[in-house]
PDB file of C-alpha atoms and ligand atoms in Angstrom:
ATOM      1  CA  UNK A  20       8.897  14.703   1.584  1.00 71.00           C
ATOM      2  CA  UNK A  21       8.965  16.043   5.149  1.00 86.00           C
ATOM      3  CA  UNK A  22      10.589  14.039   7.895  1.00 95.00           C
ATOM      4  CA  UNK A  23       8.250  12.267  10.315  1.00 98.00           C
ATOM      5  CA  UNK A  24       9.296  12.367  13.961  1.00 98.00           C
ATOM      6  CA  UNK A  25       8.530   8.917  15.298  1.00 98.00           C
ATOM      7  CA  UNK A  26       8.711   6.808  18.433  1.00 99.00           C
ATOM      8  CA  UNK A  27       8.414   3.034  18.161  1.00 99.00           C
ATOM      9  CA  UNK A  28       7.049   0.810  20.911  1.00 99.00           C
ATOM     10  CA  UNK A  29       8.170  -2.780  20.317  1.00 98.00           C
ATOM     11  CA  UNK A  30       8.277  -6.345  21.635  1.00 98.00           C
ATOM     12  CA  UNK A  31      11.159  -7.419  19.345  1.00 97.00           C
ATOM     13  CA  UNK A  32      10.214 -10.025  17.894  1.00 92.00           C
ATOM     14  CA  UNK A  33      11.289 -11.054  14.397  1.00 94.00           C
ATOM     15  CA  UNK A  34       8.929  -8.770  12.515  1.00 96.00           C
ATOM     16  CA  UNK A  35       9.495  -5.943  14.998  1.00 98.00           C
ATOM     17  CA  UNK A  36      13.120  -6.190  13.854  1.00 97.00           C
ATOM     18  CA  UNK A  37      12.032  -5.493  10.254  1.00 98.00           C
ATOM     19  CA  UNK A  38      10.165  -2.418  11.533  1.00 98.00           C
ATOM     20  CA  UNK A  39      13.101  -1.161  13.617  1.00 98.00           C
ATOM     21  CA  UNK A  40      15.567  -1.628  10.746  1.00 98.00           C
ATOM     22  CA  UNK A  41      13.312   0.304   8.396  1.00 98.00           C
ATOM     23  CA  UNK A  42      12.619   3.156  10.847  1.00 98.00           C
ATOM     24  CA  UNK A  43      16.326   3.483  11.676  1.00 98.00           C
ATOM     25  CA  UNK A  44      17.365   3.535   8.015  1.00 98.00           C
ATOM     26  CA  UNK A  45      14.652   5.489   6.215  1.00 98.00           C
ATOM     27  CA  UNK A  46      15.853   9.034   5.447  1.00 98.00           C
ATOM     28  CA  UNK A  47      12.405  10.553   6.054  1.00 98.00           C
ATOM     29  CA  UNK A  48      12.005   9.140   9.544  1.00 98.00           C
ATOM     30  CA  UNK A  49      13.455  10.927  12.523  1.00 98.00           C
ATOM     31  CA  UNK A  50      13.484   8.033  14.983  1.00 98.00           C
ATOM     32  CA  UNK A  51      13.428   9.791  18.369  1.00 98.00           C
ATOM     33  CA  UNK A  52      13.459   6.685  20.537  1.00 98.00           C
ATOM     34  CA  UNK A  53      12.197   3.172  21.136  1.00 99.00           C
ATOM     35  CA  UNK A  54      10.271   1.849  24.112  1.00 99.00           C
ATOM     36  CA  UNK A  55      10.149  -1.863  24.895  1.00 98.00           C
ATOM     37  CA  UNK A  56       7.320  -3.911  26.350  1.00 98.00           C
ATOM     38  CA  UNK A  57       6.572  -7.453  27.432  1.00 97.00           C
ATOM     39  CA  UNK A  58       4.911  -9.271  24.521  1.00 97.00           C
ATOM     40  CA  UNK A  59       6.522 -11.727  22.138  1.00 96.00           C
ATOM     41  CA  UNK A  60       9.006 -12.429  24.923  1.00 96.00           C
ATOM     42  CA  UNK A  61       9.948 -10.935  28.312  1.00 96.00           C
ATOM     43  CA  UNK A  62      10.836  -7.254  28.347  1.00 97.00           C
ATOM     44  CA  UNK A  63      14.542  -7.730  29.171  1.00 97.00           C
ATOM     45  CA  UNK A  64      14.958  -9.968  26.154  1.00 97.00           C
ATOM     46  CA  UNK A  65      12.973  -7.438  24.080  1.00 97.00           C
ATOM     47  CA  UNK A  66      15.444  -4.711  25.111  1.00 98.00           C
ATOM     48  CA  UNK A  67      18.460  -6.902  24.294  1.00 97.00           C
ATOM     49  CA  UNK A  68      16.984  -7.827  20.892  1.00 97.00           C
ATOM     50  CA  UNK A  69      16.160  -4.215  20.044  1.00 98.00           C
ATOM     51  CA  UNK A  70      19.706  -3.058  20.791  1.00 98.00           C
ATOM     52  CA  UNK A  71      21.068  -5.818  18.530  1.00 97.00           C
ATOM     53  CA  UNK A  72      18.811  -4.647  15.696  1.00 98.00           C
ATOM     54  CA  UNK A  73      20.067  -1.071  16.109  1.00 98.00           C
ATOM     55  CA  UNK A  74      23.627  -2.446  15.884  1.00 98.00           C
ATOM     56  CA  UNK A  75      22.762  -4.234  12.641  1.00 97.00           C
ATOM     57  CA  UNK A  76      21.220  -1.018  11.293  1.00 98.00           C
ATOM     58  CA  UNK A  77      24.380   0.901  12.205  1.00 98.00           C
ATOM     59  CA  UNK A  78      22.032   3.361  13.933  1.00 98.00           C
ATOM     60  CA  UNK A  79      23.240   6.311  15.981  1.00 97.00           C
ATOM     61  CA  UNK A  80      22.687   6.397  19.731  1.00 97.00           C
ATOM     62  CA  UNK A  81      18.871   6.240  19.740  1.00 98.00           C
ATOM     63  CA  UNK A  82      17.436   6.029  23.286  1.00 98.00           C
ATOM     64  CA  UNK A  83      15.883   2.660  24.113  1.00 98.00           C
ATOM     65  CA  UNK A  84      13.926   2.292  27.346  1.00 98.00           C
ATOM     66  CA  UNK A  85      12.563  -0.686  29.243  1.00 98.00           C
ATOM     67  CA  UNK A  86       8.835  -0.706  29.880  1.00 98.00           C
ATOM     68  CA  UNK A  87       6.121  -2.886  31.348  1.00 98.00           C
ATOM     69  CA  UNK A  88       7.038  -6.366  32.534  1.00 98.00           C
ATOM     70  CA  UNK A  89       3.499  -7.736  32.196  1.00 98.00           C
ATOM     71  CA  UNK A  90       0.028  -6.762  30.984  1.00 98.00           C
ATOM     72  CA  UNK A  91      -2.142  -4.473  33.141  1.00 98.00           C
ATOM     73  CA  UNK A  92      -4.291  -7.309  34.488  1.00 97.00           C
ATOM     74  CA  UNK A  93      -3.575 -10.766  33.112  1.00 90.00           C
ATOM     75  CA  UNK A  94      -0.427 -12.890  33.082  1.00 93.00           C
ATOM     76  CA  UNK A  95       2.238 -12.683  30.368  1.00 94.00           C
ATOM     77  CA  UNK A  96       1.790 -15.160  27.538  1.00 92.00           C
ATOM     78  CA  UNK A  97       4.728 -15.184  25.151  1.00 93.00           C
ATOM     79  CA  UNK A  98       4.877 -16.055  21.443  1.00 88.00           C
ATOM     80  CA  UNK A  99       8.166 -17.978  21.508  1.00 86.00           C
ATOM     81  CA  UNK A 100       6.609 -20.683  19.339  1.00 84.00           C
ATOM     82  CA  UNK A 101       6.657 -18.048  16.570  1.00 85.00           C
ATOM     83  CA  UNK A 102       9.705 -15.929  17.382  1.00 85.00           C
ATOM     84  CA  UNK A 103      12.053 -18.502  18.971  1.00 86.00           C
ATOM     85  CA  UNK A 104      13.254 -18.960  22.564  1.00 86.00           C
ATOM     86  CA  UNK A 105      15.153 -15.635  22.482  1.00 87.00           C
ATOM     87  CA  UNK A 106      12.250 -13.892  20.734  1.00 86.00           C
ATOM     88  CA  UNK A 107      14.355 -13.172  17.652  1.00 90.00           C
ATOM     89  CA  UNK A 108      14.960 -16.382  15.738  1.00 85.00           C
ATOM     90  CA  UNK A 109      17.595 -17.984  18.064  1.00 88.00           C
ATOM     91  CA  UNK A 110      20.469 -16.804  15.866  1.00 87.00           C
ATOM     92  CA  UNK A 111      23.012 -16.426  18.721  1.00 86.00           C
ATOM     93  CA  UNK A 112      23.672 -12.808  17.738  1.00 90.00           C
ATOM     94  CA  UNK A 113      26.298 -11.123  19.884  1.00 91.00           C
ATOM     95  CA  UNK A 114      24.994  -8.963  22.747  1.00 94.00           C
ATOM     96  CA  UNK A 115      25.041  -5.235  22.006  1.00 96.00           C
ATOM     97  CA  UNK A 116      27.335  -2.896  23.894  1.00 96.00           C
ATOM     98  CA  UNK A 117      24.758  -0.089  23.669  1.00 98.00           C
ATOM     99  CA  UNK A 118      23.377   1.037  26.998  1.00 98.00           C
ATOM    100  CA  UNK A 119      19.716   1.036  27.942  1.00 98.00           C
ATOM    101  CA  UNK A 120      18.230   4.441  28.752  1.00 98.00           C
ATOM    102  CA  UNK A 121      17.943   4.886  32.526  1.00 98.00           C
ATOM    103  CA  UNK A 122      14.390   6.228  32.262  1.00 98.00           C
ATOM    104  CA  UNK A 123      11.318   4.022  32.372  1.00 98.00           C
ATOM    105  CA  UNK A 124       9.524   3.722  29.016  1.00 98.00           C
ATOM    106  CA  UNK A 125       6.728   6.091  30.050  1.00 98.00           C
ATOM    107  CA  UNK A 126       9.274   8.712  31.163  1.00 98.00           C
ATOM    108  CA  UNK A 127      11.141   8.455  27.887  1.00 98.00           C
ATOM    109  CA  UNK A 128       7.844   8.845  26.012  1.00 98.00           C
ATOM    110  CA  UNK A 129       7.042  11.964  28.062  1.00 98.00           C
ATOM    111  CA  UNK A 130      10.459  13.523  27.558  1.00 98.00           C
ATOM    112  CA  UNK A 131      10.612  12.840  23.820  1.00 98.00           C
ATOM    113  CA  UNK A 132       7.081  14.100  23.165  1.00 98.00           C
ATOM    114  CA  UNK A 133       7.527  17.193  25.356  1.00 98.00           C
ATOM    115  CA  UNK A 134      10.944  17.899  23.849  1.00 98.00           C
ATOM    116  CA  UNK A 135      10.024  17.548  20.180  1.00 98.00           C
ATOM    117  CA  UNK A 136       9.549  20.677  18.068  1.00 97.00           C
ATOM    118  CA  UNK A 137       7.730  18.574  15.471  1.00 97.00           C
ATOM    119  CA  UNK A 138       4.503  16.586  15.886  1.00 97.00           C
ATOM    120  CA  UNK A 139       5.293  13.077  17.075  1.00 98.00           C
ATOM    121  CA  UNK A 140       3.807   9.945  15.508  1.00 98.00           C
ATOM    122  CA  UNK A 141       3.709   7.010  17.900  1.00 98.00           C
ATOM    123  CA  UNK A 142       3.975   3.578  16.276  1.00 99.00           C
ATOM    124  CA  UNK A 143       3.303   0.746  18.752  1.00 99.00           C
ATOM    125  CA  UNK A 144       3.800  -2.670  17.161  1.00 98.00           C
ATOM    126  CA  UNK A 145       3.355  -4.588  20.395  1.00 98.00           C
ATOM    127  CA  UNK A 146       0.859  -4.989  23.258  1.00 98.00           C
ATOM    128  CA  UNK A 147      -0.320  -1.526  24.318  1.00 98.00           C
ATOM    129  CA  UNK A 148       0.659  -1.700  28.009  1.00 98.00           C
ATOM    130  CA  UNK A 149       3.346   1.019  27.852  1.00 98.00           C
ATOM    131  CA  UNK A 150       1.119   3.342  25.872  1.00 98.00           C
ATOM    132  CA  UNK A 151      -1.842   2.930  28.230  1.00 98.00           C
ATOM    133  CA  UNK A 152       0.374   3.549  31.262  1.00 98.00           C
ATOM    134  CA  UNK A 153       1.822   6.652  29.595  1.00 98.00           C
ATOM    135  CA  UNK A 154      -1.638   8.028  28.752  1.00 98.00           C
ATOM    136  CA  UNK A 155      -2.730   7.575  32.365  1.00 98.00           C
ATOM    137  CA  UNK A 156       0.497   8.853  33.963  1.00 98.00           C
ATOM    138  CA  UNK A 157       1.070  11.903  31.752  1.00 98.00           C
ATOM    139  CA  UNK A 158      -2.263  12.970  30.212  1.00 98.00           C
ATOM    140  CA  UNK A 159      -1.017  16.487  29.426  1.00 97.00           C
ATOM    141  CA  UNK A 160       1.969  15.153  27.479  1.00 97.00           C
ATOM    142  CA  UNK A 161      -0.294  12.596  25.790  1.00 96.00           C
ATOM    143  CA  UNK A 162      -2.366  15.437  24.307  1.00 96.00           C
ATOM    144  CA  UNK A 163       0.697  16.432  22.293  1.00 97.00           C
ATOM    145  CA  UNK A 164       0.880  13.105  20.400  1.00 98.00           C
ATOM    146  CA  UNK A 165       0.097  13.843  16.762  1.00 98.00           C
ATOM    147  CA  UNK A 166      -1.286  10.367  16.032  1.00 98.00           C
ATOM    148  CA  UNK A 167      -0.949   6.703  16.922  1.00 98.00           C
ATOM    149  CA  UNK A 168      -0.443   4.229  14.108  1.00 98.00           C
ATOM    150  CA  UNK A 169      -0.543   0.825  15.746  1.00 98.00           C
ATOM    151  CA  UNK A 170      -0.081  -2.750  14.651  1.00 98.00           C
ATOM    152  CA  UNK A 171      -2.844  -4.664  16.311  1.00 98.00           C
ATOM    153  CA  UNK A 172      -6.393  -5.862  16.032  1.00 98.00           C
ATOM    154  CA  UNK A 173      -8.437  -7.095  13.132  1.00 98.00           C
ATOM    155  CA  UNK A 174     -11.644  -6.212  11.364  1.00 98.00           C
ATOM    156  CA  UNK A 175     -11.934  -9.889  10.394  1.00 97.00           C
ATOM    157  CA  UNK A 176     -10.368 -12.954  12.088  1.00 97.00           C
ATOM    158  CA  UNK A 177      -7.799 -13.226  14.872  1.00 98.00           C
ATOM    159  CA  UNK A 178      -4.493 -15.083  15.200  1.00 97.00           C
ATOM    160  CA  UNK A 179      -3.846 -15.573  18.929  1.00 97.00           C
ATOM    161  CA  UNK A 180      -7.448 -16.794  19.193  1.00 98.00           C
ATOM    162  CA  UNK A 181     -10.129 -17.205  16.535  1.00 98.00           C
ATOM    163  CA  UNK A 182     -11.349 -13.729  17.466  1.00 98.00           C
ATOM    164  CA  UNK A 183      -8.325 -11.778  18.679  1.00 98.00           C
ATOM    165  CA  UNK A 184      -5.014 -10.535  17.316  1.00 98.00           C
ATOM    166  CA  UNK A 185      -1.985 -11.163  19.582  1.00 98.00           C
ATOM    167  CA  UNK A 186      -1.037  -7.573  20.552  1.00 98.00           C
ATOM    168  CA  UNK A 187      -4.563  -6.667  21.596  1.00 98.00           C
ATOM    169  CA  UNK A 188      -5.271 -10.071  23.153  1.00 98.00           C
ATOM    170  CA  UNK A 189      -2.083  -9.854  25.283  1.00 98.00           C
ATOM    171  CA  UNK A 190      -3.424  -6.734  27.031  1.00 98.00           C
ATOM    172  CA  UNK A 191      -7.032  -5.891  26.085  1.00 98.00           C
ATOM    173  CA  UNK A 192      -7.505  -3.438  28.962  1.00 98.00           C
ATOM    174  CA  UNK A 193      -4.505  -1.417  27.773  1.00 98.00           C
ATOM    175  CA  UNK A 194      -5.870  -1.464  24.222  1.00 98.00           C
ATOM    176  CA  UNK A 195      -9.261  -0.192  25.422  1.00 98.00           C
ATOM    177  CA  UNK A 196      -7.545   2.722  27.201  1.00 98.00           C
ATOM    178  CA  UNK A 197      -5.562   3.599  24.088  1.00 98.00           C
ATOM    179  CA  UNK A 198      -8.528   3.318  21.706  1.00 98.00           C
ATOM    180  CA  UNK A 199     -10.558   5.670  23.918  1.00 97.00           C
ATOM    181  CA  UNK A 200      -7.750   8.157  24.536  1.00 98.00           C
ATOM    182  CA  UNK A 201      -8.947  10.711  22.007  1.00 97.00           C
ATOM    183  CA  UNK A 202      -5.614  10.549  20.147  1.00 98.00           C
ATOM    184  CA  UNK A 203      -6.283   9.906  16.413  1.00 98.00           C
ATOM    185  CA  UNK A 204      -5.747   6.176  15.856  1.00 98.00           C
ATOM    186  CA  UNK A 205      -5.000   4.176  12.750  1.00 98.00           C
ATOM    187  CA  UNK A 206      -5.100   0.426  13.179  1.00 98.00           C
ATOM    188  CA  UNK A 207      -2.803  -1.643  10.951  1.00 98.00           C
ATOM    189  CA  UNK A 208      -4.262  -5.034  11.762  1.00 98.00           C
ATOM    190  CA  UNK A 209      -4.511  -8.595  10.506  1.00 98.00           C
ATOM    191  CA  UNK A 210      -6.639  -7.541   7.542  1.00 98.00           C
ATOM    192  CA  UNK A 211      -3.366  -6.478   5.871  1.00 98.00           C
ATOM    193  CA  UNK A 212      -0.528  -7.619   8.177  1.00 98.00           C
ATOM    194  CA  UNK A 213       0.303 -10.872   6.365  1.00 98.00           C
ATOM    195  CA  UNK A 214       0.238  -9.514   2.830  1.00 98.00           C
ATOM    196  CA  UNK A 215       3.668  -7.928   2.128  1.00 98.00           C
ATOM    197  CA  UNK A 216       6.066 -10.875   2.237  1.00 97.00           C
ATOM    198  CA  UNK A 217       9.648 -11.839   1.400  1.00 98.00           C
ATOM    199  CA  UNK A 218      10.492 -15.085  -0.384  1.00 97.00           C
ATOM    200  CA  UNK A 219      13.329 -17.471   0.414  1.00 96.00           C
ATOM    201  CA  UNK A 220      15.127 -16.356  -2.780  1.00 97.00           C
ATOM    202  CA  UNK A 221      14.869 -12.703  -1.776  1.00 98.00           C
ATOM    203  CA  UNK A 222      16.101 -13.545   1.731  1.00 97.00           C
ATOM    204  CA  UNK A 223      19.150 -15.327   0.279  1.00 97.00           C
ATOM    205  CA  UNK A 224      19.854 -12.314  -1.924  1.00 97.00           C
ATOM    206  CA  UNK A 225      19.646 -10.001   1.085  1.00 98.00           C
ATOM    207  CA  UNK A 226      22.011 -12.238   3.053  1.00 97.00           C
ATOM    208  CA  UNK A 227      24.648 -12.068   0.330  1.00 97.00           C
ATOM    209  CA  UNK A 228      24.340  -8.281  -0.016  1.00 97.00           C
ATOM    210  CA  UNK A 229      27.223  -5.938   0.832  1.00 94.00           C
ATOM    211  CA  UNK A 230      25.056  -4.077   3.336  1.00 94.00           C
ATOM    212  CA  UNK A 231      25.059  -5.213   6.984  1.00 96.00           C
ATOM    213  CA  UNK A 232      21.358  -4.416   7.615  1.00 97.00           C
ATOM    214  CA  UNK A 233      20.433  -6.451   4.529  1.00 98.00           C
ATOM    215  CA  UNK A 234      22.618  -9.395   5.610  1.00 97.00           C
ATOM    216  CA  UNK A 235      21.051  -9.320   9.068  1.00 97.00           C
ATOM    217  CA  UNK A 236      17.498  -9.179   7.660  1.00 97.00           C
ATOM    218  CA  UNK A 237      18.277 -12.001   5.230  1.00 97.00           C
ATOM    219  CA  UNK A 238      19.604 -14.210   8.052  1.00 95.00           C
ATOM    220  CA  UNK A 239      16.542 -13.517  10.193  1.00 95.00           C
ATOM    221  CA  UNK A 240      14.123 -14.291   7.377  1.00 96.00           C
ATOM    222  CA  UNK A 241      15.949 -17.440   6.296  1.00 95.00           C
ATOM    223  CA  UNK A 242      16.011 -18.752   9.867  1.00 91.00           C
ATOM    224  CA  UNK A 243      12.306 -18.054  10.192  1.00 91.00           C
ATOM    225  CA  UNK A 244      11.519 -19.807   6.907  1.00 93.00           C
ATOM    226  CA  UNK A 245      13.592 -22.838   7.927  1.00 90.00           C
ATOM    227  CA  UNK A 246      12.050 -23.101  11.394  1.00 87.00           C
ATOM    228  CA  UNK A 247       8.429 -22.740  10.340  1.00 88.00           C
ATOM    229  CA  UNK A 248       8.768 -24.532   7.001  1.00 90.00           C
ATOM    230  CA  UNK A 249       7.014 -21.787   5.058  1.00 92.00           C
ATOM    231  CA  UNK A 250       7.732 -20.296   1.620  1.00 91.00           C
ATOM    232  CA  UNK A 251       7.245 -16.580   2.347  1.00 94.00           C
ATOM    233  CA  UNK A 252       7.667 -14.517   5.483  1.00 96.00           C
ATOM    234  CA  UNK A 253       5.443 -11.551   6.202  1.00 97.00           C
ATOM    235  CA  UNK A 254       7.110  -8.198   6.839  1.00 98.00           C
ATOM    236  CA  UNK A 255       4.499  -7.892   9.589  1.00 98.00           C
ATOM    237  CA  UNK A 256       5.028  -4.951  11.949  1.00 98.00           C
ATOM    238  CA  UNK A 257       7.022  -3.047   9.339  1.00 98.00           C
ATOM    239  CA  UNK A 258       3.775  -2.291   7.497  1.00 98.00           C
ATOM    240  CA  UNK A 259       2.614  -0.009  10.310  1.00 98.00           C
ATOM    241  CA  UNK A 260       5.774   2.096  10.007  1.00 98.00           C
ATOM    242  CA  UNK A 261       5.355   2.295   6.238  1.00 98.00           C
ATOM    243  CA  UNK A 262       1.717   3.366   6.640  1.00 98.00           C
ATOM    244  CA  UNK A 263       2.842   6.232   8.874  1.00 98.00           C
ATOM    245  CA  UNK A 264       5.061   7.752   6.191  1.00 98.00           C
ATOM    246  CA  UNK A 265       3.474   6.564   2.929  1.00 98.00           C
ATOM    247  CA  UNK A 266      -0.299   6.763   3.457  1.00 98.00           C
ATOM    248  CA  UNK A 267      -0.847   6.868  -0.312  1.00 98.00           C
ATOM    249  CA  UNK A 268       0.125   3.164  -0.460  1.00 98.00           C
ATOM    250  CA  UNK A 269      -2.650   2.160   1.944  1.00 98.00           C
ATOM    251  CA  UNK A 270      -6.431   2.488   2.025  1.00 98.00           C
ATOM    252  CA  UNK A 271      -8.329   2.931   5.239  1.00 98.00           C
ATOM    253  CA  UNK A 272     -11.942   2.886   6.365  1.00 98.00           C
ATOM    254  CA  UNK A 273     -13.409   4.549   9.438  1.00 97.00           C
ATOM    255  CA  UNK A 274     -15.164   2.131  11.779  1.00 97.00           C
ATOM    256  CA  UNK A 275     -16.736   2.274  15.195  1.00 97.00           C
ATOM    257  CA  UNK A 276     -14.573  -0.121  17.228  1.00 98.00           C
ATOM    258  CA  UNK A 277     -14.889  -1.726  20.641  1.00 98.00           C
ATOM    259  CA  UNK A 278     -12.145  -3.795  22.295  1.00 98.00           C
ATOM    260  CA  UNK A 279     -13.650  -6.861  23.927  1.00 98.00           C
ATOM    261  CA  UNK A 280     -12.340  -6.988  27.511  1.00 98.00           C
ATOM    262  CA  UNK A 281     -14.775  -9.696  28.615  1.00 97.00           C
ATOM    263  CA  UNK A 282     -13.332 -13.017  29.870  1.00 96.00           C
ATOM    264  CA  UNK A 283     -15.052 -15.061  27.139  1.00 96.00           C
ATOM    265  CA  UNK A 284     -13.904 -16.361  23.744  1.00 98.00           C
ATOM    266  CA  UNK A 285     -14.048 -12.872  22.257  1.00 98.00           C
ATOM    267  CA  UNK A 286     -11.486 -11.455  24.722  1.00 98.00           C
ATOM    268  CA  UNK A 287      -9.067  -9.154  22.898  1.00 98.00           C
ATOM    269  CA  UNK A 288     -11.153  -8.897  19.719  1.00 98.00           C
ATOM    270  CA  UNK A 289     -11.471  -5.497  18.086  1.00 98.00           C
ATOM    271  CA  UNK A 290     -15.139  -5.542  17.117  1.00 98.00           C
ATOM    272  CA  UNK A 291     -15.539  -3.255  14.104  1.00 98.00           C
ATOM    273  CA  UNK A 292     -18.984  -2.155  13.029  1.00 97.00           C
ATOM    274  CA  UNK A 293     -18.735  -2.906   9.309  1.00 97.00           C
ATOM    275  CA  UNK A 294     -22.466  -2.847   8.678  1.00 96.00           C
ATOM    276  CA  UNK A 295     -23.548  -0.509   5.909  1.00 94.00           C
ATOM    277  CA  UNK A 296     -25.376   2.730   6.757  1.00 91.00           C
ATOM    278  CA  UNK A 297     -28.793   1.205   6.070  1.00 94.00           C
ATOM    279  CA  UNK A 298     -28.292  -1.707   8.472  1.00 95.00           C
ATOM    280  CA  UNK A 299     -26.717   0.483  11.126  1.00 91.00           C
ATOM    281  CA  UNK A 300     -29.762   2.780  11.082  1.00 89.00           C
ATOM    282  CA  UNK A 301     -32.282  -0.026  10.708  1.00 92.00           C
ATOM    283  CA  UNK A 302     -31.078  -2.462  13.355  1.00 90.00           C
ATOM    284  CA  UNK A 303     -31.770  -1.456  16.955  1.00 87.00           C
ATOM    285  CA  UNK A 304     -28.443  -2.564  18.445  1.00 90.00           C
ATOM    286  CA  UNK A 305     -25.305  -0.399  18.178  1.00 90.00           C
ATOM    287  CA  UNK A 306     -21.893  -0.853  19.717  1.00 93.00           C
ATOM    288  CA  UNK A 307     -21.850   0.682  23.173  1.00 92.00           C
ATOM    289  CA  UNK A 308     -19.355   3.513  23.594  1.00 94.00           C
ATOM    290  CA  UNK A 309     -17.252   2.751  20.495  1.00 97.00           C
ATOM    291  CA  UNK A 310     -14.011   4.475  19.537  1.00 97.00           C
ATOM    292  CA  UNK A 311     -13.784   5.826  16.005  1.00 97.00           C
ATOM    293  CA  UNK A 312     -10.754   4.239  14.396  1.00 98.00           C
ATOM    294  CA  UNK A 313      -9.240   4.441  10.948  1.00 98.00           C
ATOM    295  CA  UNK A 314      -8.568   0.827   9.917  1.00 98.00           C
ATOM    296  CA  UNK A 315      -6.149  -0.136   7.134  1.00 98.00           C
ATOM    297  CA  UNK A 316      -8.098  -2.469   4.822  1.00 98.00           C
ATOM    298  CA  UNK A 317      -5.935  -2.626   1.701  1.00 98.00           C
ATOM    299  CA  UNK A 318      -2.453  -1.775   0.458  1.00 98.00           C
ATOM    300  CA  UNK A 319      -0.234  -1.752  -2.601  1.00 98.00           C
ATOM    301  CA  UNK A 320       1.629  -4.911  -1.659  1.00 98.00           C
ATOM    302  CA  UNK A 321       4.412  -4.667  -4.236  1.00 98.00           C
ATOM    303  CA  UNK A 322       5.137  -0.996  -3.522  1.00 98.00           C
ATOM    304  CA  UNK A 323       5.236  -1.670   0.231  1.00 98.00           C
ATOM    305  CA  UNK A 324       7.612  -4.615  -0.288  1.00 98.00           C
ATOM    306  CA  UNK A 325       9.914  -2.641  -2.568  1.00 98.00           C
ATOM    307  CA  UNK A 326       9.950   0.276  -0.127  1.00 98.00           C
ATOM    308  CA  UNK A 327      11.301  -2.020   2.582  1.00 98.00           C
ATOM    309  CA  UNK A 328      13.787  -3.842   0.346  1.00 98.00           C
ATOM    310  CA  UNK A 329      15.238  -0.619  -1.084  1.00 98.00           C
ATOM    311  CA  UNK A 330      15.509   0.987   2.341  1.00 98.00           C
ATOM    312  CA  UNK A 331      17.241  -2.018   3.914  1.00 98.00           C
ATOM    313  CA  UNK A 332      19.502  -2.626   0.922  1.00 97.00           C
ATOM    314  CA  UNK A 333      20.346   0.595  -0.948  1.00 93.00           C
ATOM    315  CA  UNK A 334      21.636  -1.429  -3.932  1.00 91.00           C
ATOM    316  CA  UNK A 335      18.497  -3.575  -4.235  1.00 96.00           C
ATOM    317  CA  UNK A 336      17.197  -4.062  -7.766  1.00 90.00           C
TER     318      UNK A 336
HETATM  319  C1  LIG B 433       1.798  -9.213  16.248  1.00 71.22           C
HETATM  320  O1  LIG B 433       2.155 -10.090  17.285  1.00 71.22           O
HETATM  321  C2  LIG B 433       3.554 -10.319  17.270  1.00 71.22           C
HETATM  322  O2  LIG B 433       3.845 -11.684  17.241  1.00 71.22           O
HETATM  323  C3  LIG B 433       4.110  -9.627  16.062  1.00 71.22           C
HETATM  324  O3  LIG B 433       5.363  -9.051  16.389  1.00 71.22           O
HETATM  325  C4  LIG B 433       3.076  -8.595  15.729  1.00 71.22           C
HETATM  326  O4  LIG B 433       3.304  -7.375  16.399  1.00 71.22           O
HETATM  327  C5  LIG B 433       0.962  -9.942  15.217  1.00 71.22           C
HETATM  328  O5  LIG B 433      -0.200 -10.436  15.819  1.00 71.22           O
HETATM  329 CA1  LIG B 434       5.440  -6.958  17.533  1.00 71.22          CA
END
């Protein structure tokens, strides 16, 4: 299997941590860098959390840059009710001694994409503010992105609102820019996001593992289970990273998609035209100016779970 050169854009975030751990540890991912954005919590906390996750992964000196401090238009609305006051489970993990890259996120994106000899896959698992700003600031560099595999959106229901998924809802204007950028886009959205999960028993087993990344992941998952009183925790954002390197475990469908940027109850929804060919031809109303997006609609849940477990804990059986 060839190595995939990858950049993550994160708002770490408990499930972003699962994605970062996996990308840092998987032997077929060349993790070029990580950009941070305002989302689950404020961007400075996102940076601090991301550096802690890299410590837990025992990762080399991967550049991490600070990005947007708020969405393009609206105010920041954080998801601390899900991810804790510190955005990462309130575990009082020691601050990292790693340094933050001195470049802004969009400059790091430009430099990594321009400097890579291999095609670069961009995996944003957060609101798309950094990516939209990058596309606007450096359109020539943006043309060199191989593909974007993003966690966001839904071809069915929302979570932040009845209609909208959190990452898209946090910055719909940024999402609309990204969806219409012309870069090939795969959307790993809420249709599949919740499905690969880890049980309390598996979390306890990870925590008692010999491997530091596994212990860290186990602690995070157990804290999350305790706080929310749930039986299983989704691996969430990790799924988008897995889909980038193991497409055979996922099935996708091509849809015409529009991001709703109106101020109404549909704000932030990714409206996917799922009508069959007959209805689409028969009915007079089409989506106006849609983007064509490959949407992940199904996955091999057990294989995706095992892929994560065995990457985080080499001795997992
Ligand atoms: C998304 O929002 C965040 O809370 C998660 O990290 C994930 O990226 C799910 O809607
Ligand atoms: Ca996220």
